[in-house]
Structure formats: structure tokens, C-alpha cells
mmCIF file of C-alpha atoms in Angstrom:
data_model
loop_
_atom_site.group_PDB
_atom_site.id
_atom_site.type_symbol
_atom_site.label_atom_id
_atom_site.label_comp_id
_atom_site.label_asym_id
_atom_site.label_seq_id
_atom_site.Cartn_x
_atom_site.Cartn_y
_atom_site.Cartn_z
ATOM 1 C CA GLU A 1 -5.754 20.301 0.709
ATOM 2 C CA THR A 2 -6.654 18.796 4.104
ATOM 3 C CA GLY A 3 -10.116 17.281 3.370
ATOM 4 C CA VAL A 4 -9.188 13.589 4.344
ATOM 5 C CA THR A 5 -6.106 13.188 6.499
ATOM 6 C CA GLN A 6 -4.471 9.747 7.354
ATOM 7 C CA THR A 7 -1.841 8.872 9.997
ATOM 8 C CA PRO A 8 0.615 7.371 9.910
ATOM 9 C CA ARG A 9 1.686 7.790 6.385
ATOM 10 C CA HIS A 10 4.181 4.991 6.705
ATOM 11 C CA LEU A 11 4.121 2.018 8.962
ATOM 12 C CA VAL A 12 6.397 -0.987 9.268
ATOM 13 C CA MET A 13 4.963 -3.841 11.648
ATOM 14 C CA GLY A 14 5.851 -7.233 12.451
ATOM 15 C CA MET A 15 3.375 -10.116 11.937
ATOM 16 C CA THR A 16 2.696 -10.375 15.690
ATOM 17 C CA ASN A 17 2.228 -6.678 16.315
ATOM 18 C CA LYS A 18 -1.046 -4.747 16.877
ATOM 19 C CA LYS A 19 -1.287 -1.212 15.183
ATOM 20 C CA SER A 20 -3.997 1.016 14.018
ATOM 21 C CA LEU A 21 -4.471 3.428 11.095
ATOM 22 C CA LYS A 22 -6.386 6.472 11.586
ATOM 23 C CA CYS A 23 -8.427 8.667 9.134
ATOM 24 C CA GLU A 24 -10.274 12.009 9.774
ATOM 25 C CA GLN A 25 -12.358 13.867 7.314
ATOM 26 C CA HIS A 26 -13.099 17.560 7.562
ATOM 27 C CA LEU A 27 -15.664 17.724 4.803
ATOM 28 C CA GLY A 28 -18.849 16.989 6.820
ATOM 29 C CA HIS A 29 -19.420 13.770 5.002
ATOM 30 C CA ASN A 30 -21.656 10.978 6.111
ATOM 31 C CA ALA A 31 -19.899 7.957 4.459
ATOM 32 C CA MET A 32 -16.409 6.860 5.070
ATOM 33 C CA TYR A 33 -14.474 4.010 3.356
ATOM 34 C CA TRP A 34 -11.250 1.901 3.701
ATOM 35 C CA TYR A 35 -9.717 0.751 0.301
ATOM 36 C CA LYS A 36 -6.610 -1.373 -0.148
ATOM 37 C CA GLN A 37 -4.285 -0.532 -3.081
ATOM 38 C CA SER A 38 -1.773 -3.081 -4.298
ATOM 39 C CA ALA A 39 0.402 -2.847 -7.205
ATOM 40 C CA LYS A 40 -1.185 -3.597 -10.593
ATOM 41 C CA LYS A 41 -4.508 -4.413 -9.007
ATOM 42 C CA PRO A 42 -7.773 -2.524 -8.784
ATOM 43 C CA LEU A 43 -8.513 -0.663 -5.701
ATOM 44 C CA GLU A 44 -10.239 -3.097 -3.278
ATOM 45 C CA LEU A 45 -13.062 -1.806 -1.196
ATOM 46 C CA MET A 46 -12.692 -3.132 2.306
ATOM 47 C CA PHE A 47 -15.269 -1.374 4.588
ATOM 48 C CA VAL A 48 -18.048 1.163 4.169
ATOM 49 C CA TYR A 49 -19.611 3.178 6.976
ATOM 50 C CA SER A 50 -22.455 5.301 6.494
ATOM 51 C CA LEU A 51 -23.556 7.517 9.429
ATOM 52 C CA GLU A 52 -21.338 5.504 11.617
ATOM 53 C CA GLU A 53 -23.090 2.185 10.828
ATOM 54 C CA ARG A 54 -20.985 -0.403 8.836
ATOM 55 C CA VAL A 55 -22.807 -1.094 5.705
ATOM 56 C CA GLU A 56 -20.184 -3.150 3.853
ATOM 57 C CA ASN A 57 -17.577 -5.556 4.865
ATOM 58 C CA ASN A 58 -16.184 -6.904 1.547
ATOM 59 C CA SER A 59 -14.983 -10.434 2.834
ATOM 60 C CA VAL A 60 -12.078 -8.819 4.613
ATOM 61 C CA PRO A 61 -10.119 -11.224 6.971
ATOM 62 C CA SER A 62 -10.756 -10.599 10.650
ATOM 63 C CA ARG A 63 -7.057 -9.503 11.231
ATOM 64 C CA PHE A 64 -8.449 -6.173 9.919
ATOM 65 C CA SER A 65 -10.982 -4.618 12.329
ATOM 66 C CA PRO A 66 -12.503 -1.221 11.518
ATOM 67 C CA GLU A 67 -13.969 1.250 14.011
ATOM 68 C CA CYS A 68 -16.011 4.408 13.249
ATOM 69 C CA PRO A 69 -16.693 6.213 16.537
ATOM 70 C CA ASN A 70 -18.274 9.259 14.880
ATOM 71 C CA SER A 71 -18.864 10.453 11.147
ATOM 72 C CA SER A 72 -15.501 12.292 11.066
ATOM 73 C CA HIS A 73 -13.244 9.511 12.298
ATOM 74 C CA LEU A 74 -12.395 6.057 10.938
ATOM 75 C CA PHE A 75 -9.905 3.580 12.188
ATOM 76 C CA LEU A 76 -8.419 0.347 10.998
ATOM 77 C CA HIS A 77 -7.102 -1.837 13.550
ATOM 78 C CA LEU A 78 -4.411 -4.277 12.513
ATOM 79 C CA HIS A 79 -3.313 -7.601 14.185
ATOM 80 C CA THR A 80 -1.375 -10.581 13.235
ATOM 81 C CA LEU A 81 -1.010 -9.458 9.636
ATOM 82 C CA GLN A 82 0.662 -11.411 6.807
ATOM 83 C CA PRO A 83 3.315 -10.130 4.529
ATOM 84 C CA GLU A 84 0.799 -10.112 1.648
ATOM 85 C CA ASP A 85 -1.202 -7.416 3.507
ATOM 86 C CA SER A 86 1.606 -4.902 2.692
ATOM 87 C CA ALA A 87 -0.141 -2.303 0.601
ATOM 88 C CA LEU A 88 -1.212 1.313 0.555
ATOM 89 C CA TYR A 89 -4.388 1.714 2.600
ATOM 90 C CA LEU A 90 -6.599 4.587 1.503
ATOM 91 C CA CYS A 91 -9.306 6.158 3.406
ATOM 92 C CA ALA A 92 -12.054 8.005 1.791
ATOM 93 C CA SER A 93 -15.161 9.884 2.350
ATOM 94 C CA SER A 94 -18.470 10.999 0.462
ATOM 95 C CA GLN A 95 -21.436 13.148 1.246
ATOM 96 C CA GLY A 96 -23.728 10.154 0.999
ATOM 97 C CA GLN A 97 -23.502 6.665 -0.232
ATOM 98 C CA GLY A 98 -25.768 6.907 -3.319
ATOM 99 C CA TRP A 99 -24.615 7.215 -6.926
ATOM 100 C CA GLY A 100 -23.012 10.243 -8.037
ATOM 101 C CA ASN A 101 -21.469 11.114 -4.721
ATOM 102 C CA THR A 102 -17.823 12.047 -5.285
ATOM 103 C CA ILE A 103 -15.424 9.998 -3.270
ATOM 104 C CA TYR A 104 -12.584 11.975 -1.783
ATOM 105 C CA PHE A 105 -9.378 10.174 -0.792
ATOM 106 C CA GLY A 106 -6.733 10.616 1.820
ATOM 107 C CA GLU A 107 -3.036 10.326 0.919
ATOM 108 C CA GLY A 108 -2.882 6.863 2.190
ATOM 109 C CA SER A 109 -0.942 4.842 4.785
ATOM 110 C CA TRP A 110 1.921 2.691 3.323
ATOM 111 C CA LEU A 111 1.967 -0.499 5.355
ATOM 112 C CA THR A 112 4.802 -2.986 5.207
ATOM 113 C CA VAL A 113 4.518 -6.231 7.218
ATOM 114 C CA VAL A 114 7.791 -7.996 8.027
ATOM 115 C CA GLY B 1 -20.646 -8.021 -8.448
ATOM 116 C CA GLU B 2 -19.399 -5.410 -10.892
ATOM 117 C CA ASN B 3 -16.255 -6.264 -12.765
ATOM 118 C CA VAL B 4 -14.322 -3.320 -14.407
ATOM 119 C CA GLU B 5 -11.567 -4.191 -17.007
ATOM 120 C CA GLN B 6 -9.204 -1.283 -17.977
ATOM 121 C CA HIS B 7 -6.885 -1.171 -20.880
ATOM 122 C CA PRO B 8 -4.038 -0.398 -21.614
ATOM 123 C CA SER B 9 -2.209 -1.073 -18.325
ATOM 124 C CA THR B 10 0.530 1.397 -19.487
ATOM 125 C CA LEU B 11 0.537 4.187 -22.081
ATOM 126 C CA SER B 12 3.397 6.314 -23.403
ATOM 127 C CA VAL B 13 2.650 9.321 -25.555
ATOM 128 C CA GLN B 14 4.578 12.120 -27.073
ATOM 129 C CA GLU B 15 3.801 15.471 -25.577
ATOM 130 C CA GLY B 16 0.914 17.150 -27.548
ATOM 131 C CA ASP B 17 -0.514 13.877 -28.741
ATOM 132 C CA SER B 18 -3.721 12.384 -27.502
ATOM 133 C CA ALA B 19 -4.152 9.643 -24.985
ATOM 134 C CA VAL B 20 -7.153 7.111 -24.814
ATOM 135 C CA ILE B 21 -7.903 4.766 -22.061
ATOM 136 C CA LYS B 22 -10.835 2.223 -22.356
ATOM 137 C CA CYS B 23 -12.801 0.597 -19.631
ATOM 138 C CA THR B 24 -15.601 -2.089 -19.926
ATOM 139 C CA TYR B 25 -18.072 -2.983 -17.140
ATOM 140 C CA SER B 26 -20.147 -6.089 -16.574
ATOM 141 C CA ASP B 27 -23.193 -4.938 -14.547
ATOM 142 C CA SER B 28 -25.870 -3.145 -16.767
ATOM 143 C CA ALA B 29 -27.283 -1.484 -13.608
ATOM 144 C CA SER B 30 -24.129 0.600 -13.274
ATOM 145 C CA ASN B 31 -25.132 4.190 -13.641
ATOM 146 C CA TYR B 32 -22.296 6.481 -12.637
ATOM 147 C CA PHE B 33 -18.653 6.343 -14.114
ATOM 148 C CA PRO B 34 -15.932 8.560 -12.516
ATOM 149 C CA TRP B 35 -12.392 8.709 -13.450
ATOM 150 C CA TYR B 36 -9.520 9.385 -10.974
ATOM 151 C CA LYS B 37 -6.004 10.536 -11.523
ATOM 152 C CA GLN B 38 -3.300 9.480 -9.060
ATOM 153 C CA GLU B 39 0.042 11.145 -9.372
ATOM 154 C CA LEU B 40 3.145 9.429 -7.924
ATOM 155 C CA GLY B 41 2.898 9.340 -4.072
ATOM 156 C CA LYS B 42 -0.377 11.238 -3.925
ATOM 157 C CA ARG B 43 -4.070 10.471 -3.432
ATOM 158 C CA PRO B 44 -6.356 9.525 -6.282
ATOM 159 C CA GLN B 45 -8.406 12.649 -7.286
ATOM 160 C CA LEU B 46 -11.589 12.921 -9.351
ATOM 161 C CA ILE B 47 -10.910 14.428 -12.688
ATOM 162 C CA ILE B 48 -14.200 13.795 -14.565
ATOM 163 C CA ASP B 49 -17.350 11.714 -14.197
ATOM 164 C CA ILE B 50 -20.228 10.843 -16.379
ATOM 165 C CA ARG B 51 -23.753 9.588 -15.495
ATOM 166 C CA SER B 52 -25.658 6.933 -17.393
ATOM 167 C CA ASN B 53 -28.129 9.340 -19.043
ATOM 168 C CA VAL B 54 -25.277 11.134 -20.780
ATOM 169 C CA GLY B 55 -23.240 9.911 -23.859
ATOM 170 C CA GLU B 56 -20.285 12.283 -23.668
ATOM 171 C CA LYS B 57 -18.840 15.086 -21.237
ATOM 172 C CA LYS B 58 -15.948 17.303 -21.917
ATOM 173 C CA ASP B 59 -13.852 19.475 -19.540
ATOM 174 C CA GLN B 60 -11.131 21.355 -21.299
ATOM 175 C CA ARG B 61 -8.642 18.862 -22.555
ATOM 176 C CA ILE B 62 -10.419 15.829 -20.898
ATOM 177 C CA ALA B 63 -13.448 14.072 -22.240
ATOM 178 C CA VAL B 64 -15.279 10.915 -21.370
ATOM 179 C CA THR B 65 -17.574 8.876 -23.670
ATOM 180 C CA LEU B 66 -20.082 6.259 -22.674
ATOM 181 C CA ASN B 67 -21.688 3.400 -24.563
ATOM 182 C CA LYS B 68 -24.303 1.863 -22.389
ATOM 183 C CA THR B 69 -25.319 -0.743 -25.014
ATOM 184 C CA ALA B 70 -21.632 -2.019 -25.395
ATOM 185 C CA LYS B 71 -20.973 -1.342 -21.526
ATOM 186 C CA HIS B 72 -17.874 0.450 -22.206
ATOM 187 C CA PHE B 73 -16.515 4.021 -21.505
ATOM 188 C CA SER B 74 -13.352 5.853 -22.439
ATOM 189 C CA LEU B 75 -11.183 8.740 -21.235
ATOM 190 C CA HIS B 76 -9.671 10.946 -23.849
ATOM 191 C CA ILE B 77 -6.953 13.424 -23.078
ATOM 192 C CA THR B 78 -5.917 15.803 -25.796
ATOM 193 C CA GLU B 79 -2.861 17.816 -26.282
ATOM 194 C CA THR B 80 -1.009 15.977 -23.533
ATOM 195 C CA GLN B 81 1.358 17.819 -21.289
ATOM 196 C CA PRO B 82 4.151 16.415 -18.840
ATOM 197 C CA GLU B 83 1.710 17.112 -15.908
ATOM 198 C CA ASP B 84 -0.811 14.511 -17.265
ATOM 199 C CA SER B 85 1.761 11.768 -16.416
ATOM 200 C CA ALA B 86 -0.090 9.716 -13.709
ATOM 201 C CA VAL B 87 -1.997 6.607 -13.096
ATOM 202 C CA TYR B 88 -5.638 6.819 -14.150
ATOM 203 C CA PHE B 89 -8.516 4.756 -12.673
ATOM 204 C CA CYS B 90 -11.899 4.259 -14.154
ATOM 205 C CA ALA B 91 -14.702 3.155 -11.875
ATOM 206 C CA ALA B 92 -18.283 2.053 -12.168
ATOM 207 C CA PHE B 93 -20.916 2.690 -9.526
ATOM 208 C CA THR B 94 -23.673 -0.029 -8.775
ATOM 209 C CA ASP B 95 -25.381 -1.344 -5.723
ATOM 210 C CA TYR B 96 -24.074 1.465 -3.527
ATOM 211 C CA LYS B 97 -20.449 0.580 -4.329
ATOM 212 C CA LEU B 98 -17.650 1.892 -6.672
ATOM 213 C CA SER B 99 -15.681 -0.822 -8.478
ATOM 214 C CA PHE B 100 -12.406 0.198 -9.820
ATOM 215 C CA GLY B 101 -10.323 -0.705 -12.877
ATOM 216 C CA ALA B 102 -6.623 -1.818 -12.291
ATOM 217 C CA GLY B 103 -5.333 1.486 -13.587
ATOM 218 C CA THR B 104 -3.491 2.767 -16.543
ATOM 219 C CA THR B 105 0.031 4.410 -16.131
ATOM 220 C CA VAL B 106 0.342 7.229 -18.509
ATOM 221 C CA THR B 107 3.796 8.581 -19.386
ATOM 222 C CA VAL B 108 4.053 11.822 -21.320
ATOM 223 C CA ARG B 109 7.408 12.085 -23.212
ATOM 224 C CA ALA B 110 8.840 15.594 -23.705
#
């Protein structure tokens, strides 16, 4: 299944580094999302883009910067992260943003901040 | 915002027995409730969902029930098999957002 692909799958970065996570969806969807998954915690919605416009920024620190150049691609730019930012970052997409639209997840990018 | 509570956090069942996971939500405006399964090292995948105008839905060994009055919904897995071992997440949709529970780790013992 290659509906939503994320790269890299694993990333280790220092607190002063700048890196980016990439997501691509091949489903023709109009909405894309970034979620953070930490152990024993609910999936946390970070950002929502609908038709390339950011429609949700869930009080995410500015050290996380999303970019959606078109409806198929989504990036998460990372800079000066903290160790507590270590987590699995999941990209997802859906046909629309309304209720009942199934959200399809990518495999995730495991981020470790050292 | 919506708050989704999920219980239990871990569940161990004998193969062939049933497993039940319960979730409660806080926002009465929530109208769509999907369940996701995440196997170790893999992405969460939708396994079943229910809309607010339906009380129960079944798909082979999986069923979901919804009680809008009490604001809770449950996942039932019957005749559990080893491949049912995974983390299960409930979610509630409101205000153009899906809010997830913390997940239930289900282990099916052979």
C-alpha cells in the first residue's frame, strides 16, 4: 500500500539541527494532516491543510513549521527541537475535511532528538 | 474541544474469546466515530466506523455500538485471533477535527 508515503522513516537530530519531514499522498485527496504520536498518549493533531491552505494550527510550538506546496505534498520543517519532541510523526490525508471522511495515515517518521 | 477517554489501556485475551474496548466523548456535537488498528511498527488503519444516526454496526468479527445519550461507544471483537494483537484507537469527529483516545494494546494469547 503506497497511498501516503513519508520520508525519512527514522531521523536522529541534535537540538541545534534543522531537518525536514516529507509526506506525499497518491490518493487525490484535498486535506492533509500532521499528527504526533507519543507513547501512552492520544494522537495529537498538529496541523491541517485543506486545498493547500492551513486551516488548523493546534497550538504547536514555532520550532515546527509546516509547508504544503500542493495538495499532494506536505512538509514539516524542524529546528531547535527539544528532547521531548522525540516521537512518531504521522502524516495523513483525507478526501475532504468534513465528517465521515476516512483519514489515511502514512507509516510515520520516527524522530529522536539528542 | 473534544475529549475522548479510552479504556482499558491494555487488554489480554485468550484466543477465541471476545475483546471489548470502551470510549467516552465529551462533545455532544460529535457525529462520526472511527476505530483504527495499529500493528507494531505500522500505520494506523481504519477498521470500522459509525455515524451518529446509527446505534450499531457490524463487519464480520468486529462490531461497534454507539450510545449518544450516554456519549459512549464501544468496539467488540469476537473469536479473537493472534492477528488481532495490536493497538486500537477510538476517535470522535467534531468541529472538522478527529480527536483520538490514548489507545488500547490488545494481546491475544494462543
